[in-house]
Tab-separated table of C-alpha atoms and ligand atoms in Angstrom:
chain	number	residue	atom	x	y	z
A	1	MET	CA	-37.591	14.334	-44.265
A	2	SER	CA	-36.047	11.766	-46.556
A	3	THR	CA	-36.237	8.044	-47.303
A	4	GLU	CA	-33.268	6.201	-48.727
A	5	LYS	CA	-33.172	2.636	-49.982
A	6	SER	CA	-30.043	0.485	-50.216
A	7	LEU	CA	-29.209	-3.196	-50.592
A	8	PHE	CA	-28.449	-4.751	-47.183
A	9	GLY	CA	-27.774	-8.335	-48.253
A	10	SER	CA	-29.228	-11.393	-49.860
A	11	TYR	CA	-31.134	-14.269	-48.224
A	12	ASN	CA	-31.526	-17.499	-50.209
A	13	GLY	CA	-31.233	-15.521	-53.422
A	14	THR	CA	-33.714	-12.805	-52.367
A	15	ASP	CA	-32.473	-9.231	-52.070
A	16	VAL	CA	-32.942	-7.710	-48.633
A	17	ASN	CA	-33.240	-3.936	-48.763
A	18	LYS	CA	-32.680	-1.418	-46.042
A	19	TYR	CA	-34.745	1.772	-45.741
A	20	THR	CA	-33.425	4.749	-43.820
A	21	ILE	CA	-35.780	7.546	-42.828
A	22	LYS	CA	-34.383	10.828	-41.587
A	23	ASN	CA	-36.321	13.785	-40.204
A	24	CYS	CA	-35.562	17.503	-40.414
A	25	ARG	CA	-33.847	17.419	-36.998
A	26	GLY	CA	-31.345	14.800	-38.176
A	27	MET	CA	-32.744	11.839	-36.262
A	28	SER	CA	-32.996	8.658	-38.331
A	29	PHE	CA	-33.850	4.999	-38.209
A	30	SER	CA	-33.206	2.073	-40.538
A	31	VAL	CA	-35.311	-0.985	-41.077
A	32	ILE	CA	-34.669	-4.035	-43.263
A	33	GLU	CA	-37.006	-6.395	-45.098
A	34	TYR	CA	-35.645	-9.434	-43.232
A	35	GLY	CA	-37.897	-9.729	-40.162
A	36	ALA	CA	-39.183	-6.154	-40.704
A	37	THR	CA	-36.268	-5.423	-38.379
A	38	LEU	CA	-35.156	-2.096	-36.933
A	39	THR	CA	-31.379	-2.121	-37.354
A	40	ASN	CA	-30.380	1.386	-36.233
A	41	ILE	CA	-31.900	4.350	-34.439
A	42	PHE	CA	-29.713	7.451	-34.382
A	43	ALA	CA	-31.096	9.625	-31.587
A	44	PRO	CA	-29.589	12.945	-30.429
A	45	ASP	CA	-27.754	12.958	-27.088
A	46	LYS	CA	-27.491	15.919	-24.689
A	47	ASN	CA	-24.692	17.444	-26.833
A	48	GLY	CA	-26.663	17.064	-30.047
A	49	LYS	CA	-24.511	14.161	-31.243
A	50	PHE	CA	-26.416	11.279	-32.877
A	51	VAL	CA	-26.008	7.956	-31.080
A	52	ASP	CA	-27.147	4.573	-32.418
A	53	VAL	CA	-29.212	3.322	-29.474
A	54	LEU	CA	-29.977	-0.131	-30.904
A	55	VAL	CA	-27.994	-3.225	-30.058
A	56	GLY	CA	-27.761	-5.499	-33.083
A	57	PHE	CA	-25.753	-6.368	-36.166
A	58	ASP	CA	-24.152	-4.572	-39.125
A	59	ASP	CA	-24.783	-7.409	-41.544
A	60	LEU	CA	-27.599	-9.712	-42.596
A	61	ASP	CA	-25.698	-12.854	-41.514
A	62	GLY	CA	-25.862	-11.653	-37.919
A	63	PHE	CA	-29.636	-11.327	-38.046
A	64	VAL	CA	-30.067	-14.640	-39.868
A	65	GLU	CA	-27.650	-16.783	-37.903
A	66	ARG	CA	-26.901	-15.272	-34.518
A	67	SER	CA	-29.836	-13.180	-33.506
A	68	ASP	CA	-31.818	-13.070	-30.275
A	69	TYR	CA	-34.596	-11.255	-32.168
A	70	GLN	CA	-32.697	-7.918	-32.116
A	71	GLY	CA	-35.003	-5.248	-33.573
A	72	MET	CA	-37.279	-7.834	-35.190
A	73	THR	CA	-41.021	-7.957	-35.714
A	74	VAL	CA	-42.169	-11.047	-33.848
A	75	GLY	CA	-45.319	-13.112	-34.407
A	76	PRO	CA	-47.887	-14.470	-35.024
A	77	TYR	CA	-47.560	-14.987	-31.254
A	78	ALA	CA	-44.783	-13.017	-29.571
A	79	ASN	CA	-43.596	-14.317	-26.181
A	80	ARG	CA	-44.476	-17.740	-24.812
A	81	ILE	CA	-47.260	-20.275	-25.029
A	82	GLY	CA	-47.190	-22.770	-22.145
A	83	GLY	CA	-46.915	-26.448	-23.029
A	84	ALA	CA	-46.774	-25.249	-26.660
A	85	LYS	CA	-50.509	-25.828	-27.040
A	86	PHE	CA	-53.890	-24.157	-26.777
A	87	SER	CA	-57.498	-24.815	-27.742
A	88	ILE	CA	-59.948	-22.808	-29.794
A	89	ASP	CA	-63.613	-23.860	-29.750
A	90	GLY	CA	-62.680	-27.279	-28.359
A	91	ARG	CA	-59.985	-28.058	-30.896
A	92	GLU	CA	-56.448	-28.455	-29.580
A	93	TYR	CA	-53.515	-27.035	-31.502
A	94	ASN	CA	-49.999	-28.351	-30.841
A	95	LEU	CA	-47.234	-25.916	-31.655
A	96	THR	CA	-43.501	-26.262	-32.166
A	97	ALA	CA	-41.951	-26.416	-28.687
A	98	ASN	CA	-38.780	-24.491	-29.502
A	99	GLU	CA	-37.812	-23.687	-25.911
A	100	LYS	CA	-36.574	-26.467	-23.613
A	101	GLY	CA	-38.763	-28.790	-25.698
A	102	VAL	CA	-41.718	-27.534	-23.652
A	103	THR	CA	-42.826	-23.996	-24.510
A	104	SER	CA	-43.378	-22.149	-27.747
A	105	LEU	CA	-41.339	-18.920	-27.828
A	106	HIS	CA	-41.867	-16.144	-30.388
A	107	SER	CA	-43.632	-18.613	-32.728
A	108	ASN	CA	-40.265	-20.235	-33.397
A	109	GLY	CA	-39.150	-17.120	-35.286
A	110	GLU	CA	-41.778	-17.564	-37.974
A	111	LEU	CA	-42.248	-13.867	-38.826
A	112	SER	CA	-38.917	-12.574	-37.555
A	113	HIS	CA	-36.713	-14.907	-39.572
A	114	LYS	CA	-38.037	-14.415	-43.075
A	115	VAL	CA	-37.926	-11.754	-45.761
A	116	TRP	CA	-40.973	-9.481	-45.697
A	117	LYS	CA	-42.151	-7.677	-48.830
A	118	TYR	CA	-41.858	-3.954	-49.311
A	119	ASP	CA	-45.393	-2.534	-49.251
A	120	SER	CA	-45.179	1.254	-49.569
A	121	SER	CA	-43.184	4.278	-48.504
A	122	GLY	CA	-43.327	8.036	-48.350
A	123	GLU	CA	-40.934	10.721	-47.189
A	124	ASN	CA	-41.430	9.785	-43.515
A	125	TYR	CA	-42.530	6.138	-43.531
A	126	VAL	CA	-42.029	2.665	-44.939
A	127	SER	CA	-44.276	-0.363	-44.609
A	128	PHE	CA	-43.806	-4.080	-45.139
A	129	THR	CA	-46.161	-6.980	-45.540
A	130	THR	CA	-46.047	-10.750	-45.291
A	131	ASP	CA	-48.330	-13.772	-45.306
A	132	ARG	CA	-48.259	-17.023	-43.397
A	133	ARG	CA	-49.906	-20.323	-44.185
A	134	ASP	CA	-52.468	-22.077	-42.000
A	135	GLY	CA	-50.888	-24.788	-39.864
A	136	VAL	CA	-47.209	-23.740	-40.025
A	137	GLY	CA	-45.681	-24.791	-36.706
A	138	GLY	CA	-49.134	-26.078	-35.724
A	139	TYR	CA	-50.559	-22.534	-35.592
A	140	PRO	CA	-54.001	-21.941	-37.116
A	141	GLY	CA	-54.934	-19.411	-39.800
A	142	ASN	CA	-53.808	-18.157	-43.167
A	143	MET	CA	-52.850	-14.636	-42.190
A	144	ASN	CA	-51.662	-11.405	-43.698
A	145	PHE	CA	-49.580	-8.892	-41.744
A	146	THR	CA	-48.548	-5.290	-42.355
A	147	VAL	CA	-46.177	-3.221	-40.274
A	148	LYS	CA	-45.575	0.463	-40.924
A	149	PHE	CA	-42.683	2.469	-39.451
A	150	THR	CA	-43.050	6.274	-39.407
A	151	LEU	CA	-40.677	8.963	-38.149
A	152	THR	CA	-42.196	12.236	-36.992
A	153	ASP	CA	-40.460	15.591	-36.709
A	154	ASP	CA	-40.701	15.435	-32.927
A	155	ASN	CA	-38.338	12.385	-32.923
A	156	LYS	CA	-40.979	9.710	-32.549
A	157	ILE	CA	-40.876	6.324	-34.281
A	158	LYS	CA	-44.404	5.076	-34.702
A	159	ILE	CA	-44.964	1.360	-35.441
A	160	GLU	CA	-48.415	0.390	-36.669
A	161	TYR	CA	-49.437	-3.241	-37.051
A	162	ARG	CA	-52.334	-4.821	-38.920
A	163	ALA	CA	-53.144	-8.492	-39.260
A	164	VAL	CA	-56.039	-10.566	-40.422
A	165	SER	CA	-56.659	-14.318	-40.471
A	166	ASP	CA	-59.103	-16.514	-42.360
A	167	LYS	CA	-59.631	-18.622	-39.201
A	168	LYS	CA	-60.366	-17.712	-35.608
A	169	THR	CA	-56.923	-17.430	-34.024
A	170	TYR	CA	-54.646	-15.683	-31.537
A	171	ILE	CA	-52.560	-12.736	-32.718
A	172	ASN	CA	-49.811	-11.095	-30.682
A	173	LEU	CA	-47.187	-8.990	-32.467
A	174	THR	CA	-44.279	-7.066	-31.015
A	175	ASN	CA	-41.053	-5.310	-31.885
A	176	HIS	CA	-38.024	-6.832	-30.156
A	177	SER	CA	-35.552	-3.913	-30.136
A	178	TYR	CA	-32.749	-4.003	-27.583
A	179	PHE	CA	-31.860	-0.487	-26.460
A	180	ASN	CA	-28.662	0.859	-25.017
A	181	LEU	CA	-29.146	4.592	-24.596
A	182	SER	CA	-25.408	5.218	-24.378
A	183	GLY	CA	-24.941	3.496	-27.688
A	184	PHE	CA	-23.898	-0.055	-28.272
A	185	ALA	CA	-20.348	0.578	-27.087
A	186	GLY	CA	-21.881	2.015	-23.913
A	187	GLY	CA	-21.547	-1.269	-22.064
A	188	SER	CA	-23.940	-2.318	-19.341
A	189	ILE	CA	-27.499	-1.027	-19.059
A	190	LEU	CA	-27.540	-1.430	-15.261
A	191	ASP	CA	-27.201	2.317	-14.621
A	192	THR	CA	-30.041	3.244	-16.968
A	193	LYS	CA	-33.057	4.483	-15.027
A	194	ILE	CA	-36.449	3.180	-16.031
A	195	LYS	CA	-40.062	3.720	-15.139
A	196	ILE	CA	-43.029	1.438	-15.966
A	197	ASP	CA	-46.634	2.472	-15.432
A	198	ALA	CA	-47.796	-0.822	-13.930
A	199	ASP	CA	-49.222	-1.688	-10.494
A	200	TYR	CA	-49.145	-5.393	-11.403
A	201	PHE	CA	-46.944	-7.844	-13.259
A	202	THR	CA	-47.459	-11.467	-14.246
A	203	PRO	CA	-45.218	-13.745	-12.147
A	204	VAL	CA	-43.892	-16.784	-13.993
A	205	ASP	CA	-43.032	-20.428	-13.329
A	206	GLU	CA	-39.721	-22.111	-14.176
A	207	PHE	CA	-40.686	-22.110	-17.873
A	208	SER	CA	-41.378	-18.347	-17.794
A	209	ILE	CA	-45.110	-19.004	-18.079
A	210	PRO	CA	-47.613	-16.952	-16.060
A	211	LYS	CA	-50.335	-18.876	-14.250
A	212	GLY	CA	-53.306	-16.526	-14.463
A	213	LYS	CA	-52.410	-14.483	-11.379
A	214	LEU	CA	-51.299	-10.885	-11.326
A	215	LYS	CA	-48.956	-9.811	-8.545
A	216	GLU	CA	-48.687	-6.327	-7.061
A	217	VAL	CA	-45.363	-4.628	-7.741
A	218	GLU	CA	-45.649	-2.746	-4.446
A	219	GLY	CA	-42.684	-3.418	-2.164
A	220	LYS	CA	-40.887	-5.549	-4.735
A	221	ALA	CA	-37.997	-5.253	-7.174
A	222	PHE	CA	-40.745	-4.941	-9.798
A	223	ASP	CA	-41.989	-1.562	-8.614
A	224	PHE	CA	-40.896	0.848	-11.356
A	225	ARG	CA	-43.738	3.324	-10.844
A	226	GLU	CA	-40.985	5.790	-9.953
A	227	PHE	CA	-37.569	5.827	-11.636
A	228	HIS	CA	-35.108	3.166	-10.492
A	229	LYS	CA	-31.824	2.076	-12.008
A	230	ILE	CA	-32.190	-1.253	-13.795
A	231	GLY	CA	-29.333	-2.623	-11.683
A	232	GLU	CA	-30.583	-1.382	-8.323
A	233	ARG	CA	-32.542	-4.516	-7.382
A	234	ILE	CA	-31.789	-6.922	-10.233
A	235	GLU	CA	-29.671	-9.204	-8.002
A	236	ASN	CA	-32.247	-9.254	-5.183
A	237	ASP	CA	-32.712	-12.659	-3.634
A	238	CYS	CA	-36.164	-13.225	-5.070
A	239	ARG	CA	-37.453	-16.295	-6.881
A	240	GLN	CA	-39.013	-14.331	-9.732
A	241	LEU	CA	-35.677	-12.722	-10.657
A	242	LYS	CA	-33.696	-15.931	-10.139
A	243	ASN	CA	-36.074	-17.949	-12.374
A	244	THR	CA	-35.356	-15.644	-15.288
A	245	HIS	CA	-31.741	-14.523	-14.516
A	246	GLY	CA	-32.844	-10.883	-14.274
A	247	TYR	CA	-35.955	-9.076	-15.459
A	248	ASP	CA	-37.861	-10.928	-18.166
A	249	HIS	CA	-41.438	-10.214	-17.120
A	250	ASN	CA	-44.668	-8.865	-18.453
A	251	PHE	CA	-45.949	-5.721	-16.751
A	252	CYS	CA	-49.692	-5.034	-16.836
A	253	ILE	CA	-50.058	-1.481	-18.062
A	254	ASN	CA	-52.314	0.604	-15.812
A	255	ASN	CA	-55.723	1.697	-17.115
A	256	TYR	CA	-55.474	-0.298	-20.338
A	257	ASP	CA	-58.363	0.632	-22.614
A	258	GLY	CA	-56.907	0.152	-26.099
A	259	SER	CA	-55.978	3.821	-26.506
A	260	LEU	CA	-52.368	4.954	-26.984
A	261	ARG	CA	-50.811	5.412	-23.524
A	262	LYS	CA	-47.332	5.980	-22.198
A	263	CYS	CA	-46.277	2.694	-20.565
A	264	ALA	CA	-42.546	3.004	-19.959
A	265	GLU	CA	-39.553	5.323	-20.052
A	266	ALA	CA	-35.812	5.032	-19.764
A	267	VAL	CA	-33.135	7.671	-19.173
A	268	ASP	CA	-29.409	7.317	-19.513
A	269	GLU	CA	-27.492	9.913	-17.531
A	270	LYS	CA	-24.260	9.524	-19.515
A	271	SER	CA	-25.789	10.391	-22.883
A	272	GLY	CA	-28.827	12.222	-21.529
A	273	ILE	CA	-30.972	10.237	-23.966
A	274	LYS	CA	-34.510	9.563	-22.884
A	275	LEU	CA	-36.830	6.988	-24.449
A	276	GLU	CA	-40.574	7.058	-23.860
A	277	VAL	CA	-42.690	4.111	-24.996
A	278	PHE	CA	-46.372	4.431	-25.856
A	279	THR	CA	-48.698	1.609	-26.825
A	280	THR	CA	-52.313	0.625	-27.384
A	281	LEU	CA	-51.566	-2.861	-25.971
A	282	PRO	CA	-52.171	-4.147	-22.412
A	283	GLY	CA	-48.667	-5.398	-21.561
A	284	VAL	CA	-44.973	-4.713	-21.854
A	285	GLN	CA	-42.254	-7.349	-21.407
A	286	PHE	CA	-39.291	-5.749	-19.680
A	287	TYR	CA	-36.283	-7.894	-20.569
A	288	THR	CA	-32.726	-7.116	-19.494
A	289	GLY	CA	-30.780	-9.080	-22.094
A	290	ASN	CA	-30.168	-11.926	-19.635
A	291	PHE	CA	-29.425	-14.397	-22.415
A	292	LEU	CA	-27.082	-12.198	-24.458
A	293	ASN	CA	-23.902	-14.212	-24.367
A	294	GLY	CA	-21.186	-12.287	-26.152
A	295	THR	CA	-22.319	-12.907	-29.728
A	296	ILE	CA	-20.467	-10.521	-32.031
A	297	GLY	CA	-22.607	-7.587	-33.101
A	298	LYS	CA	-22.096	-4.107	-34.561
A	299	ASP	CA	-18.477	-2.956	-35.048
A	300	GLY	CA	-17.257	-6.468	-34.197
A	301	LYS	CA	-18.137	-5.917	-30.537
A	302	PRO	CA	-19.645	-8.621	-28.312
A	303	MET	CA	-23.231	-8.292	-27.122
A	304	LYS	CA	-22.747	-9.313	-23.534
A	305	LYS	CA	-25.336	-10.070	-20.886
A	306	ARG	CA	-27.157	-6.854	-19.898
A	307	THR	CA	-25.817	-4.623	-22.646
A	308	GLY	CA	-29.339	-4.051	-23.977
A	309	PHE	CA	-32.868	-3.927	-22.612
A	310	CYS	CA	-36.232	-4.477	-24.298
A	311	PHE	CA	-39.680	-3.046	-23.790
A	312	GLU	CA	-41.720	-5.535	-25.839
A	313	THR	CA	-45.268	-4.202	-25.997
A	314	GLN	CA	-47.719	-7.083	-26.268
A	315	TYR	CA	-50.710	-9.044	-25.048
A	316	TYR	CA	-49.704	-10.962	-21.932
A	317	PRO	CA	-47.620	-14.116	-22.378
A	318	ASP	CA	-49.622	-17.342	-22.717
A	319	THR	CA	-52.926	-15.484	-23.052
A	320	PRO	CA	-54.425	-18.489	-24.936
A	321	ASN	CA	-54.185	-20.573	-21.734
A	322	ASN	CA	-55.103	-17.786	-19.307
A	323	PRO	CA	-58.721	-16.790	-19.923
A	324	SER	CA	-58.563	-14.021	-17.307
A	325	PHE	CA	-55.990	-12.048	-19.354
A	326	PRO	CA	-57.097	-9.438	-21.943
A	327	SER	CA	-58.064	-11.490	-24.981
A	328	CYS	CA	-56.120	-11.600	-28.236
A	329	LEU	CA	-58.395	-14.111	-29.933
A	330	PHE	CA	-59.561	-12.732	-33.267
A	331	ASP	CA	-62.425	-14.054	-35.387
A	332	ALA	CA	-61.911	-14.982	-39.022
A	333	GLY	CA	-61.788	-11.712	-40.941
A	334	GLN	CA	-61.592	-9.551	-37.798
A	335	GLU	CA	-58.699	-7.125	-38.065
A	336	TYR	CA	-55.959	-6.954	-35.429
A	337	THR	CA	-54.480	-3.453	-35.130
A	338	SER	CA	-52.030	-2.000	-32.644
A	339	GLU	CA	-49.623	0.885	-32.339
A	340	THR	CA	-46.390	1.351	-30.394
A	341	CYS	CA	-44.226	4.500	-30.376
A	342	TYR	CA	-40.665	5.163	-29.289
A	343	LEU	CA	-40.173	8.869	-28.528
A	344	PHE	CA	-36.627	10.181	-28.084
A	345	SER	CA	-35.391	13.337	-26.380
A	346	ALA	CA	-32.288	14.419	-24.462
A	347	GLU	CA	-31.906	16.123	-21.121
B	1	GLA	C1	-37.897	-12.518	-25.046
B	1	GLA	C2	-38.015	-13.486	-23.950
B	1	GLA	C3	-36.674	-13.761	-23.381
B	1	GLA	C4	-35.707	-14.202	-24.436
B	1	GLA	C5	-35.684	-13.209	-25.571
B	1	GLA	C6	-34.876	-13.693	-26.733
B	1	GLA	O1	-37.697	-11.285	-24.588
B	1	GLA	O2	-38.916	-13.067	-22.966
B	1	GLA	O3	-36.775	-14.744	-22.398
B	1	GLA	O4	-36.107	-15.447	-24.928
B	1	GLA	O5	-36.976	-12.958	-26.010
B	1	GLA	O6	-33.630	-14.158	-26.359
C-alpha cells in the first residue's frame, strides 16, 4: 500500500493536489482536491494489465471548464429537483434553475466545481472536507461535508460520505464517475453487459423528473435483473428512453434497508474487467453518457456519446417533492452518512 501526493494544477491561485493510492496487487486510483474528483482508476484486466477505466481529463482545465461531472463528488443535492423548488416546514425555497431554466441539476455544481480541503490520509486512504454557506443557490443550511476514499487489498474502492447541516435540509451526495471497462480508448460502452438489482425504476417526464410513481422493470428495456448488453434495447421505441436519449434513470434498489448491498455490476468481455457496485443508498442512476458530445478528454481523445456509463448511487431524484420516496430530509445537527464501493475483478 502506498499514498503519493503531487501537484495537479492551480485554481484561482489555490493549489490542487492529486493523491494516488496503490495497493499490494498494483491496482490504484487517483483523486484530486477539485470536486473531490476521482480522475483515474487503474484496474487489472484478464491479462493482468492495468487499464484506466475512468473517462475524464488529464488536466485541471478539463475538469474546471469542460466537465460533465466526470468523477466528481456531487451535492448538496445530486440529480434533479423539479421546478427548482421545494418546501420544508411550510417555507418554500427557490433554487438556481440551471437546466432548461426549469430544474435544478446537481446543485448547479456547487460541491463538484470547487476546491475541497485535504482532511487526512493513511497508507490506503485519503479524505477531503468542505463547507457550504446557508442560502447559496437558494439552498438551506450551513453544512460541512467529508468524503473518504479507501483502497482495499481486494481491489475495492470504498467511498464514505458524512455531512451535517445547522438547519433542517435535504442531503443527497453521489460520485459521478463515468466508466469504460475497456479503457477510455475502448470506444462505445454499448457492448458492456450490466445487471441492476431493481424490480422498479422511477419513470420521468420531459424534464427528467419522476412523478412519485415507481414502474416495474418487468418486460421493459429497464429490466437488468439478468445481464444485458447496454446497447441491446437502448434504441427501443419507448417514450422513457426517447425522453432522455438513452438510459438516464433512477433504479430503486431491491430490499433497501440502509445496509451495504450490491446494487449493480458491469462486465466488459474485451478486457474481462468486472465492476461491482455496493451502496447503503436506496437508488442508483444508470446514465449512458447521452450528453457526452466529443469534448476532448484524456490523451487528447474526444469523449463521444456513449463512451462512458455512470452508476450514480443516490436518494431518488426530486425526493423533496415526492413524499412517497425514501426520505433524505435531515434535521439540524443530524448526521448524513452513506457508503458506496466499486469492486474490480477480471474474468
Ligand atoms: C446526470 C444526469 C444526466 C446528465 C449528467 C451530466 O447523470 O442524470 O442527465 O445531466 O448528470 O451531464
